Tab-separated table of C-alpha atoms in Angstrom:
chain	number	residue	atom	x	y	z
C	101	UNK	CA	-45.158	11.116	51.292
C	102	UNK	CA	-45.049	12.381	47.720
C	103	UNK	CA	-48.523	10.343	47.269
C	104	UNK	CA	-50.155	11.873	49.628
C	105	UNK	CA	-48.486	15.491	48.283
C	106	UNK	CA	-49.753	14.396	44.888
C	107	UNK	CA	-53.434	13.920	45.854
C	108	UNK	CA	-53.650	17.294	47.252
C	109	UNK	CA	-52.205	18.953	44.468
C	110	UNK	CA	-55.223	16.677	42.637
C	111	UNK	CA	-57.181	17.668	44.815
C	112	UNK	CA	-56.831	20.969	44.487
C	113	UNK	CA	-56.723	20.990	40.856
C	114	UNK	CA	-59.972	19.022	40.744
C	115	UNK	CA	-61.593	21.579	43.071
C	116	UNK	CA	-61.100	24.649	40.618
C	117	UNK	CA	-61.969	22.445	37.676
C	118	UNK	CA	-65.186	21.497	38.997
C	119	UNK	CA	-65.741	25.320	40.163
C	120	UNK	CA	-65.009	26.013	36.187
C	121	UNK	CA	-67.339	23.357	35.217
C	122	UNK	CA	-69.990	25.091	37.379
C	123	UNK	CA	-69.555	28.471	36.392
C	124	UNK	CA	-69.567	27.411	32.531
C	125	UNK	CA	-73.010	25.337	33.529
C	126	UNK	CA	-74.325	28.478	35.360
C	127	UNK	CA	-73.909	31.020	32.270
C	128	UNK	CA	-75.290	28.467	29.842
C	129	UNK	CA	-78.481	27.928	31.733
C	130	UNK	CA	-79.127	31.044	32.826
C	131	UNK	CA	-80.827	32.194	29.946
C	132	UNK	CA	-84.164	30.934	28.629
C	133	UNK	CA	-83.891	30.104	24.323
C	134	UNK	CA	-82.381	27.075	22.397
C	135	UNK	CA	-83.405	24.083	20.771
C	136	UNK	CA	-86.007	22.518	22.447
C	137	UNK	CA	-85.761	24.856	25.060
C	138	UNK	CA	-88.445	24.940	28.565
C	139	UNK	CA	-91.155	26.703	28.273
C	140	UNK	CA	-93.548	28.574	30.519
C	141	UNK	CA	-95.294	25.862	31.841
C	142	UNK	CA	-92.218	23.886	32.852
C	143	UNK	CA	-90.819	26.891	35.078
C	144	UNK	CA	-94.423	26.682	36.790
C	145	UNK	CA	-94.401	23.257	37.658
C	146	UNK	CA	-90.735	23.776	38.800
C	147	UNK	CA	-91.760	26.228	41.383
C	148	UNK	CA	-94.509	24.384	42.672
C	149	UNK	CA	-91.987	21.273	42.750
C	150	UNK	CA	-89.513	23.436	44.311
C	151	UNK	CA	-91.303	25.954	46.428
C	152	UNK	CA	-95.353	24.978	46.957
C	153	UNK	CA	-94.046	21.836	48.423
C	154	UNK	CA	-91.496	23.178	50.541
C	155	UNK	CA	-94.247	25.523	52.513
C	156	UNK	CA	-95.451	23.140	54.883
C	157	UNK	CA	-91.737	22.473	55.996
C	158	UNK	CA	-91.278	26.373	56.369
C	159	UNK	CA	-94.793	27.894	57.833
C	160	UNK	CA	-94.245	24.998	60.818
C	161	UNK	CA	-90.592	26.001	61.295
C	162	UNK	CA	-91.314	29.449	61.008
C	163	UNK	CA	-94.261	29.528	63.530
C	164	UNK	CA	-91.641	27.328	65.953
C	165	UNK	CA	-89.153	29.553	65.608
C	166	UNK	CA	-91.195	33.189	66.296
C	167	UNK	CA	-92.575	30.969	69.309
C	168	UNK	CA	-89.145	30.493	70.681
C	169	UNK	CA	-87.644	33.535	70.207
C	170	UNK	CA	-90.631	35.105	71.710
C	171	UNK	CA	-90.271	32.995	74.645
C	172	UNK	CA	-86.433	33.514	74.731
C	173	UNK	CA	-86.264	37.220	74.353
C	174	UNK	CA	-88.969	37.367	76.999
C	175	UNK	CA	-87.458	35.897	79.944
C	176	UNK	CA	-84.144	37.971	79.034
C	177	UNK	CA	-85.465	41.168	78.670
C	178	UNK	CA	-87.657	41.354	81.556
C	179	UNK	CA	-84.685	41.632	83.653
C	180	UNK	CA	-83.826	44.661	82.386
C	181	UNK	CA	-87.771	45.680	82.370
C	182	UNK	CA	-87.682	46.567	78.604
C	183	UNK	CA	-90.051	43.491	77.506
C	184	UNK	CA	-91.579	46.612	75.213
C	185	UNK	CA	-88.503	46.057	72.922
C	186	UNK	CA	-89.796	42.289	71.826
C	187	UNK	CA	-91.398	42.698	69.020
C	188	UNK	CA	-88.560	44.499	67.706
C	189	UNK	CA	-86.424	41.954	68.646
C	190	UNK	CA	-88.521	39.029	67.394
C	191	UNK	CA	-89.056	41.024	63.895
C	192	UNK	CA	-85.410	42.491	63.323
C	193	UNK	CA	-83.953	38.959	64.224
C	194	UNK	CA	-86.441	37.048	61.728
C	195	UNK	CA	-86.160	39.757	58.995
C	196	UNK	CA	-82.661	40.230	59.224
C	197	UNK	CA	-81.055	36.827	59.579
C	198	UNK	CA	-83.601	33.782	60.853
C	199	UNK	CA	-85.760	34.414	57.837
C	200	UNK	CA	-83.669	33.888	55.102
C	201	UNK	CA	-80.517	31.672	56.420
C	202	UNK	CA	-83.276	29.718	58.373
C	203	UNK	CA	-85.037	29.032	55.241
C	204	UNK	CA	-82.027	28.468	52.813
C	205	UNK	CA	-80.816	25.881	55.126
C	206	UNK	CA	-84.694	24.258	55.164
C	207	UNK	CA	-84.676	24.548	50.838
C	208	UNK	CA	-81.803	23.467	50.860
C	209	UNK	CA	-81.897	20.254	52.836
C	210	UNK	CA	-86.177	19.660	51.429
C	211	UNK	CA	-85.512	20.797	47.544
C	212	UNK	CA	-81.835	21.029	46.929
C	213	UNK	CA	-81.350	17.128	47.505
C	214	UNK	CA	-84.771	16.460	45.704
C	215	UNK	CA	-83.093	18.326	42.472
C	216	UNK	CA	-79.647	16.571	42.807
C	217	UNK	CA	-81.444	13.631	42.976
C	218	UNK	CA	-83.904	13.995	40.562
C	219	UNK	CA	-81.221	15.387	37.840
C	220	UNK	CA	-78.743	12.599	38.867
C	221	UNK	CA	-81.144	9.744	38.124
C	222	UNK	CA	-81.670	11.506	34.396
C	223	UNK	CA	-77.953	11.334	33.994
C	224	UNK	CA	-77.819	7.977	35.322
C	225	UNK	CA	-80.431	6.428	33.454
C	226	UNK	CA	-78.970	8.471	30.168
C	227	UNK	CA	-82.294	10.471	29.883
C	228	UNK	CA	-80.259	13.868	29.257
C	229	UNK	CA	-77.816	12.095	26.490
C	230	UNK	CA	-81.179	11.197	24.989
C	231	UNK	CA	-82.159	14.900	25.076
C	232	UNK	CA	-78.622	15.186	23.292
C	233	UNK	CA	-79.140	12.934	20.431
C	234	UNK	CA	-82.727	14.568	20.098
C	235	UNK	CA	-80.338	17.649	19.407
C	236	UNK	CA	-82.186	19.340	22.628
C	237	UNK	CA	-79.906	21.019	24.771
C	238	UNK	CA	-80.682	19.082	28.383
C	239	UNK	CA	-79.381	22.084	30.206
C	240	UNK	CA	-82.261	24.715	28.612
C	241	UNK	CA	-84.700	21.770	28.896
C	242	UNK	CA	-83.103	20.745	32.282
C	243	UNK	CA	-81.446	22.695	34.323
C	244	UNK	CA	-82.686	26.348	33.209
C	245	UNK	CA	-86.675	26.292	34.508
C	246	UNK	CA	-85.209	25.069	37.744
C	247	UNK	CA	-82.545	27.285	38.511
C	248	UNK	CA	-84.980	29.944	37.934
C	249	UNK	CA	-87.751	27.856	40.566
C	250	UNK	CA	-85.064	28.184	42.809
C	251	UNK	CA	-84.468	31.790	42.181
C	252	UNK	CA	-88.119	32.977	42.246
C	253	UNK	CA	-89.443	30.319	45.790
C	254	UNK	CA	-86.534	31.292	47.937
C	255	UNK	CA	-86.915	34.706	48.373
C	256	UNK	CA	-91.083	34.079	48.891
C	257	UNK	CA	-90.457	31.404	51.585
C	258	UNK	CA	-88.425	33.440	53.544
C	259	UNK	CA	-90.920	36.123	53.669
C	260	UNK	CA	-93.170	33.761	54.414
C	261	UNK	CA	-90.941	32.017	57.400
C	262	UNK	CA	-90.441	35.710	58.684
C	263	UNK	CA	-93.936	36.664	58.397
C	264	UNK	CA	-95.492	33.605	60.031
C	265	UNK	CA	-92.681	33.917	62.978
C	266	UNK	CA	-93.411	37.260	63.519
C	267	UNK	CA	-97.191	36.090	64.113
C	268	UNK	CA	-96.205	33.484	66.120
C	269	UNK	CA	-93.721	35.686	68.027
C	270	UNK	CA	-96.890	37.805	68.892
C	271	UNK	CA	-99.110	34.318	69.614
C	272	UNK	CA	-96.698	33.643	72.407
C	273	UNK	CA	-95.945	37.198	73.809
C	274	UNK	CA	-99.418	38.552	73.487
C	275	UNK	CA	-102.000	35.544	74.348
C	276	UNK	CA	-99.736	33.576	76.269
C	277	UNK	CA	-97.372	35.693	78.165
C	278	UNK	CA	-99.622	38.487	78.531
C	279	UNK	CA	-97.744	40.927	77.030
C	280	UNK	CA	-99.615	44.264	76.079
C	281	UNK	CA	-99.725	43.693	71.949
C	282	UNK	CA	-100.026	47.846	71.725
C	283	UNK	CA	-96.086	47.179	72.820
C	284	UNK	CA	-95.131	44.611	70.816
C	285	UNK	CA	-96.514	46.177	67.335
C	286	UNK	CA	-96.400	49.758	68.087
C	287	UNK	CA	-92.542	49.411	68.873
C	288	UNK	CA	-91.851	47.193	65.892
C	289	UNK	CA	-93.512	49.560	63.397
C	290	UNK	CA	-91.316	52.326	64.897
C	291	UNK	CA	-87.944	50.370	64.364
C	292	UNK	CA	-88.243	48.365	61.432
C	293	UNK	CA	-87.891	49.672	58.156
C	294	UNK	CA	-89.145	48.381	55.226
C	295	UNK	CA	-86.159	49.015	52.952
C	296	UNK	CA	-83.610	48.987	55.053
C	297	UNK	CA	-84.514	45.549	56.782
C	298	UNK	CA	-87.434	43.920	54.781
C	299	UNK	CA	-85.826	44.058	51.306
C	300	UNK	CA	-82.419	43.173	52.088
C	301	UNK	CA	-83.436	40.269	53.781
C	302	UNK	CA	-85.293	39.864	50.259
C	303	UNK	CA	-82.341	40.322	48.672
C	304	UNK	CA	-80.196	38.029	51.283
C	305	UNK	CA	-82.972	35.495	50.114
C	306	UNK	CA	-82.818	35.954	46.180
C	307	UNK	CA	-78.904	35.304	46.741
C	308	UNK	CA	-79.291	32.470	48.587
C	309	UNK	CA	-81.668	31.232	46.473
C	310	UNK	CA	-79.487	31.490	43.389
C	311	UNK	CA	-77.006	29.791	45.041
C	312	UNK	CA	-78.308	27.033	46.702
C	313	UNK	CA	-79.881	25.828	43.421
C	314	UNK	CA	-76.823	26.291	41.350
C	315	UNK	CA	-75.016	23.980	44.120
C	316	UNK	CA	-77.775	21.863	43.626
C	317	UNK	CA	-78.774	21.410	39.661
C	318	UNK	CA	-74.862	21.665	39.150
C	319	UNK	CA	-74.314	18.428	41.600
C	320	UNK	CA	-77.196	16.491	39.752
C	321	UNK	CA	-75.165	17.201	36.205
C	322	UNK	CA	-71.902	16.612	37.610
C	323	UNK	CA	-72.873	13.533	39.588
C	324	UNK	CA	-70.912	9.741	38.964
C	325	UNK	CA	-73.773	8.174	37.522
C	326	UNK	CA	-74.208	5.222	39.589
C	327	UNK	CA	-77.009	4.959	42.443
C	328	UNK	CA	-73.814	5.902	45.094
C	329	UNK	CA	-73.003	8.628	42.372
C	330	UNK	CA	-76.396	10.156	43.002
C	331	UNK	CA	-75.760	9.353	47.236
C	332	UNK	CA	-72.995	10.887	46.995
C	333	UNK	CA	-73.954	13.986	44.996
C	334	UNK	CA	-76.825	14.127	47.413
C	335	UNK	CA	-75.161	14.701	50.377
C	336	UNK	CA	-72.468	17.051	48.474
C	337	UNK	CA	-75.523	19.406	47.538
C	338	UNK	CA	-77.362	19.988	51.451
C	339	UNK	CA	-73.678	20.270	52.882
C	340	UNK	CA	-71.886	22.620	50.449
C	341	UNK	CA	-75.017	24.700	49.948
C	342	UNK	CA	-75.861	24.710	54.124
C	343	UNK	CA	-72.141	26.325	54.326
C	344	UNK	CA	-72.123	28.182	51.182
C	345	UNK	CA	-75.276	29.952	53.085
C	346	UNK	CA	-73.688	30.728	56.098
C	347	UNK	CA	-70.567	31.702	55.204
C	348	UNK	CA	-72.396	33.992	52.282
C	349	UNK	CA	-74.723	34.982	54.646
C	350	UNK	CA	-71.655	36.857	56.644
C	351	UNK	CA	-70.446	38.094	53.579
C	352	UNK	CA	-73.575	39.863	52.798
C	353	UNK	CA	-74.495	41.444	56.326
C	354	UNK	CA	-71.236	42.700	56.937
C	355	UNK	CA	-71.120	44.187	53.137
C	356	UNK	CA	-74.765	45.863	53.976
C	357	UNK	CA	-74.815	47.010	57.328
C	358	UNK	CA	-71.001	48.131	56.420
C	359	UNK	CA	-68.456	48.287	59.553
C	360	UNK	CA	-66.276	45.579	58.962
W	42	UNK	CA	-106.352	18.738	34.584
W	43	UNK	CA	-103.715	18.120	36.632
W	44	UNK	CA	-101.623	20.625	35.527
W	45	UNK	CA	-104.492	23.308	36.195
W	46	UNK	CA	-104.191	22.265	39.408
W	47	UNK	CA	-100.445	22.706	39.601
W	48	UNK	CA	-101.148	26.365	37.894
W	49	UNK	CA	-103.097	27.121	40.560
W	50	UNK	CA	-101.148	26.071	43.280
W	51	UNK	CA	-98.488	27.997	41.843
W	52	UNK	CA	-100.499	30.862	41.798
W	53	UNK	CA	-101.818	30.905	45.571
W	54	UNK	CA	-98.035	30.279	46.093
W	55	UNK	CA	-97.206	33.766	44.788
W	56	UNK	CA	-99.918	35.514	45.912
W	57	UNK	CA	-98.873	34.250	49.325
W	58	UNK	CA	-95.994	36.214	48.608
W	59	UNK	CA	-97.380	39.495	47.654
W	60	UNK	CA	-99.773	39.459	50.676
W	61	UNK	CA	-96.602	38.947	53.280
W	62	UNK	CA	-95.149	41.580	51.220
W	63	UNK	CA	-97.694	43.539	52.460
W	64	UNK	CA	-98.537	42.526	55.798
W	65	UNK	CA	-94.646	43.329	56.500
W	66	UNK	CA	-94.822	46.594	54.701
W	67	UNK	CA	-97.709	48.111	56.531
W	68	UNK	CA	-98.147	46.163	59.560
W	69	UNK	CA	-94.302	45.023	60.364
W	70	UNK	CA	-92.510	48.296	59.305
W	71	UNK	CA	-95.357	50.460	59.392
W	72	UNK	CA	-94.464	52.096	56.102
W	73	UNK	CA	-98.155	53.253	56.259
W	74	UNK	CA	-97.211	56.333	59.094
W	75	UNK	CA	-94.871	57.390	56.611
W	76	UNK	CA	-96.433	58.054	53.472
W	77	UNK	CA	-99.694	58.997	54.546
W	78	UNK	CA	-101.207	62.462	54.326
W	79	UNK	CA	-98.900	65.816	53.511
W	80	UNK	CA	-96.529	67.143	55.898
W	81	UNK	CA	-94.323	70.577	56.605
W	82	UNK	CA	-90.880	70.422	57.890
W	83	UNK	CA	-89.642	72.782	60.476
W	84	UNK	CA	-86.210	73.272	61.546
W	85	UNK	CA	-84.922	73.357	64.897
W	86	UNK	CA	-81.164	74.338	66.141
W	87	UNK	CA	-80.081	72.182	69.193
W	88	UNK	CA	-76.925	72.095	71.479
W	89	UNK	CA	-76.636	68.494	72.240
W	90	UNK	CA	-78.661	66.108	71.078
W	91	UNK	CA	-77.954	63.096	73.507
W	92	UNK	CA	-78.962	60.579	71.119
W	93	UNK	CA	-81.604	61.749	68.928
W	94	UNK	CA	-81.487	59.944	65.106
W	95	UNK	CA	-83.335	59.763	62.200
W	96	UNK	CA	-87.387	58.905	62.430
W	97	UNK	CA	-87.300	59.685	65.820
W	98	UNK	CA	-90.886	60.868	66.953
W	99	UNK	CA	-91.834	64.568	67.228
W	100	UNK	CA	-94.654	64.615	69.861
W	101	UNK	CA	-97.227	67.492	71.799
W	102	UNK	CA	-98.690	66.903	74.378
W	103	UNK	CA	-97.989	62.910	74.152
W	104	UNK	CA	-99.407	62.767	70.900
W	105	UNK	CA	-97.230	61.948	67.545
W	106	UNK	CA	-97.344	64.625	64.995
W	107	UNK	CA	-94.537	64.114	63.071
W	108	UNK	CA	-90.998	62.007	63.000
W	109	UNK	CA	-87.496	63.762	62.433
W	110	UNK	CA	-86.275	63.134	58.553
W	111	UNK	CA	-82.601	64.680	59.131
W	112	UNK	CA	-80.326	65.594	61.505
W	113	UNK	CA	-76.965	67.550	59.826
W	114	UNK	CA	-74.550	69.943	62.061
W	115	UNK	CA	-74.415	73.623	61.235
W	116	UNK	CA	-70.733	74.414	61.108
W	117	UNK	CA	-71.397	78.205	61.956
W	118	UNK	CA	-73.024	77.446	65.210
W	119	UNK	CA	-71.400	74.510	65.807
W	120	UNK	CA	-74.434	73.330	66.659
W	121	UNK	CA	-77.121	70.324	65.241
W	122	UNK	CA	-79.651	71.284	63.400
W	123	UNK	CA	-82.686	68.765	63.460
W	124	UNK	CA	-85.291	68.940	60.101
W	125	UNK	CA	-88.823	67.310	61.279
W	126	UNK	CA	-91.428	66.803	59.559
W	127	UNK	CA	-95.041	67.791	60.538
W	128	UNK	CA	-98.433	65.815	59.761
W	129	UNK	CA	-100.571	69.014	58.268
W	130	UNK	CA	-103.261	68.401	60.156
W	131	UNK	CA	-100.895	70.235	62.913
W	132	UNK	CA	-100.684	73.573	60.976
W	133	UNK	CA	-101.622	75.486	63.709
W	134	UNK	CA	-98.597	75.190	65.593
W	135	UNK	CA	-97.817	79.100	66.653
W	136	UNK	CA	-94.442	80.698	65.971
W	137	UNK	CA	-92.857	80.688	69.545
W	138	UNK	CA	-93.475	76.887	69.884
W	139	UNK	CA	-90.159	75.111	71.833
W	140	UNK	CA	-88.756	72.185	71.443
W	141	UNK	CA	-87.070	69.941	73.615
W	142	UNK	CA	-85.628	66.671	73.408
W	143	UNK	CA	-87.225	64.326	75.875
W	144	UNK	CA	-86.267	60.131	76.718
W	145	UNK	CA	-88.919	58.184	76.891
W	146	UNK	CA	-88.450	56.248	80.297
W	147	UNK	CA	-85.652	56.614	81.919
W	148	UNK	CA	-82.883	55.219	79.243
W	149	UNK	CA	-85.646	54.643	76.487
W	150	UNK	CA	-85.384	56.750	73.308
W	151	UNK	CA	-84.945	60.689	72.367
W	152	UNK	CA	-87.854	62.296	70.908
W	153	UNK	CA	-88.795	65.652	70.560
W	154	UNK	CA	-91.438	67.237	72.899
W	155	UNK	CA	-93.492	70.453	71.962
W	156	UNK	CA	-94.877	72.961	73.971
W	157	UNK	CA	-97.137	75.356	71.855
W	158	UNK	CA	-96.449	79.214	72.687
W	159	UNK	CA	-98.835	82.157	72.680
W	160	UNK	CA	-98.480	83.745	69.484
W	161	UNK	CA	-101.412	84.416	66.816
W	162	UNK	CA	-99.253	83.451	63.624
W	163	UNK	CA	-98.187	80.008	62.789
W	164	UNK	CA	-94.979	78.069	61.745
W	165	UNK	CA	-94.814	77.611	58.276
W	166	UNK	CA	-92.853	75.580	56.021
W	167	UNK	CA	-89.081	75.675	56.225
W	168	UNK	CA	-89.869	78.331	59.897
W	169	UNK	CA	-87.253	77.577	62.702
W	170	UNK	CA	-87.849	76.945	65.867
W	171	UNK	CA	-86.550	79.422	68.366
W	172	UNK	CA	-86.818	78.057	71.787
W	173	UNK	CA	-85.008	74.742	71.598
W	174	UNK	CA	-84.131	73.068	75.028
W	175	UNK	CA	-81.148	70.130	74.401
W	176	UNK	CA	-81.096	66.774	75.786
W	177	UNK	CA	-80.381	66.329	79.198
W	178	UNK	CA	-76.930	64.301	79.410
W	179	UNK	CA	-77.157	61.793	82.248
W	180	UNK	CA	-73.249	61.697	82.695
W	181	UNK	CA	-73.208	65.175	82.787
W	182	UNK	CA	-75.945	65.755	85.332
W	183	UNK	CA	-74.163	63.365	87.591
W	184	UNK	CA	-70.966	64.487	87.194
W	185	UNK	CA	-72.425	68.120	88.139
W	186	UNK	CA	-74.152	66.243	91.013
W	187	UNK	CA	-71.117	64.635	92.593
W	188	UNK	CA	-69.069	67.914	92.090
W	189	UNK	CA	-71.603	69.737	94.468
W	190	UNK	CA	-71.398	66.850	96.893
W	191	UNK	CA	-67.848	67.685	96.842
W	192	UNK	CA	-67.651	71.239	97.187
W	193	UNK	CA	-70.551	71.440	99.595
């Protein structure tokens, strides 16, 4: 009874201590500068590490996912006769919330592990004490370049996954359902807005991006390590950041489109 | 060599960006309809609106020439007064034009219909609109409806 009172109070106490350790992480790499700190080219290969190979994973899912809510919205709104209204639908659902919760969760699970990973075997195999003892500081050589990769791809996949849906909404509702694509574009261009729904999904996107890397480079640091360490730190990164994502996610749209 | 290759990667990657950008700017939200070419606003003071909002079109004959840009109530009149903006090209609307507000369909959206008038001088920046027919209120109309059944 007390034991099991006494690991939740450790528990607990563990919890904020490792939300302190991340926060102090997140200030001190945020900022580019240092000893032996990354330069230019190391934030490009980042991004291409980061986000040019995660664009296969996100133009497919993207195309799948216009395709289906195309064929979704289709059969429900031509009960009601207003099959006019899908490209609307198809756009405002991708812009708004598909797009960049859709591809947070797909970064997350394709790059976020790779960089837990990836920092967790430097820890392991003492690469980032060696940075120490070179009197480099591992988290400007480290950690800064790809918290900013992180920053930067997000936001650009998920206009990407929203753009190619929205094409492949209008693949499947103009050339194979037959719809009239004077319907689907004309009404979308009426309804959508660009700043009101294009750029804060961008902005939905940059957050998500921020965080789900921080969750990520911050596991890597933090991570026991030994190879289960890394396992471990692994799976801690794709399912704290998937439900960091949709829980912000909620946060944000009910902050922006205001009402609750 | 290898790293060029990375660079360039990279780089397509963030052009890809830009060019979604704007393919969702002018093809998704149509931001082009907006910003294109001058326009005039005219004012127009309605009873009801039923519905009408912000960028809702402003049509003649079936034709857009313009989108509303505000829609504020005049305490005096205790009535709405709707701001729309004109493409220039349509300068030669004369000064006893009307405007209703018309759905499109039966329970699609309100926009504003105008029927041009006879006179020789034109509306003008900032001009109202005199004739000004509100939305028709489907509750109301049937409610009138049924109370006729009743009565008669």
């Amino acid at each position: 009874m007390i034991e099991s009172i006494r690991n939740l109070g450790r528990a607990g106490v563990d919890s904020v201590a490792s939300m302190g350790r991340a926060g102090n992480l997140f200030v001190q790499s945020i900022t580019w500068g240092g000893p032996g700190s990354a330069g230019f080219l190391d934030f490009i290969r980042q991004i291409h590490s980061v986000g040019v190979r995660s664009l296969s994973i996100i133009v497919v899912a993207g195309f799948f996912v216009g395709m289906v809510l195309a064929l979704q919205g289709y059969n429900i709104l031509i009960k009601f006769g207003s099959v006019s209204a899908l490209g609307t639908m198809v756009s405002l659902t991708l812009l708004r919330e598909l797009g960049p919760v859709m591809a947070a969760l797909l970064f997350a699970g394709r790059a976020g592990s790779a960089l837990t990973a990836e920092i967790g075997l430097m820890k392991a195999t003492e690469q980032l004490s060696a940075m120490e003892m070179m009197g480099v500081d591992p988290l400007k050589r480290v950690i800064t370049p790809r918290l900013w990769a992180g920053i930067i791809s997000l936001p650009i996949l998920a206009l990407l996954f929203s753009t190619v849906g929205i094409w492949g909404g209008a693949f499947v509702a103009v050339d194979m359902l037959g719809l009239y694509d004077g319907a689907y574009w004309s009404n979308m261009q009426n309804t959508v807005m660009f700043t009101e729904d294009v750029l804060k999904g961008l902005f939905k996107a940059l957050v998500f991006g921020l965080v789900v890397t921080w969750i990520a480079v911050y596991q890597g640091y933090d991570s026991e390590p030994t190879s289960e360490g890394i396992g471990k730190a692994t799976t801690k990164t794709v399912v704290i950041s998937s439900l960091a994502v949709l829980g912000l996610d909620f946060i944000l749209t009910a902050v922006m489109l205001g009402g609750v | 060599m290898r790293m060029r290759n990375v660079e360039f990667m990279v780089g397509g990657f963030m052009v890809m960006g830009i060019i979604a950008l704007v393919l969702m700017a002018f093809r998704v939200s149509g931001l082009s309809t907006d910003a294109v070419g001058d326009t005039y606003t005219i004012k127009a003071r309605f009873e009801n609106l039923g519905g009408l909002t912000d960028r809702a079109k402003v049509s003649l004959a079936g034709v857009t020439v313009g989108r509303v840009t505000n829609v504020t109530l005049d305490k005096e009149y205790y009535a709405a007064v709707v701001e729309m903006e004109i493409d220039s090209s349509m300068n030669v609307l004369p000064s006893d034009t009307s405007a209703a507000i018309l759905t499109a369909g039966l329970l699609g959206e309100k926009y504003i219909g105008l029927s041009v008038g006879a006179e020789m001088d034109y509306l003008k920046e900032g001009d109202w609109v005199q004739d000004t027919q509100s939305a028709i209120v489907l509750e109301e109309l049937i409610s009138r409806f049924l109370f006729n059944k009743a009565e008669g």
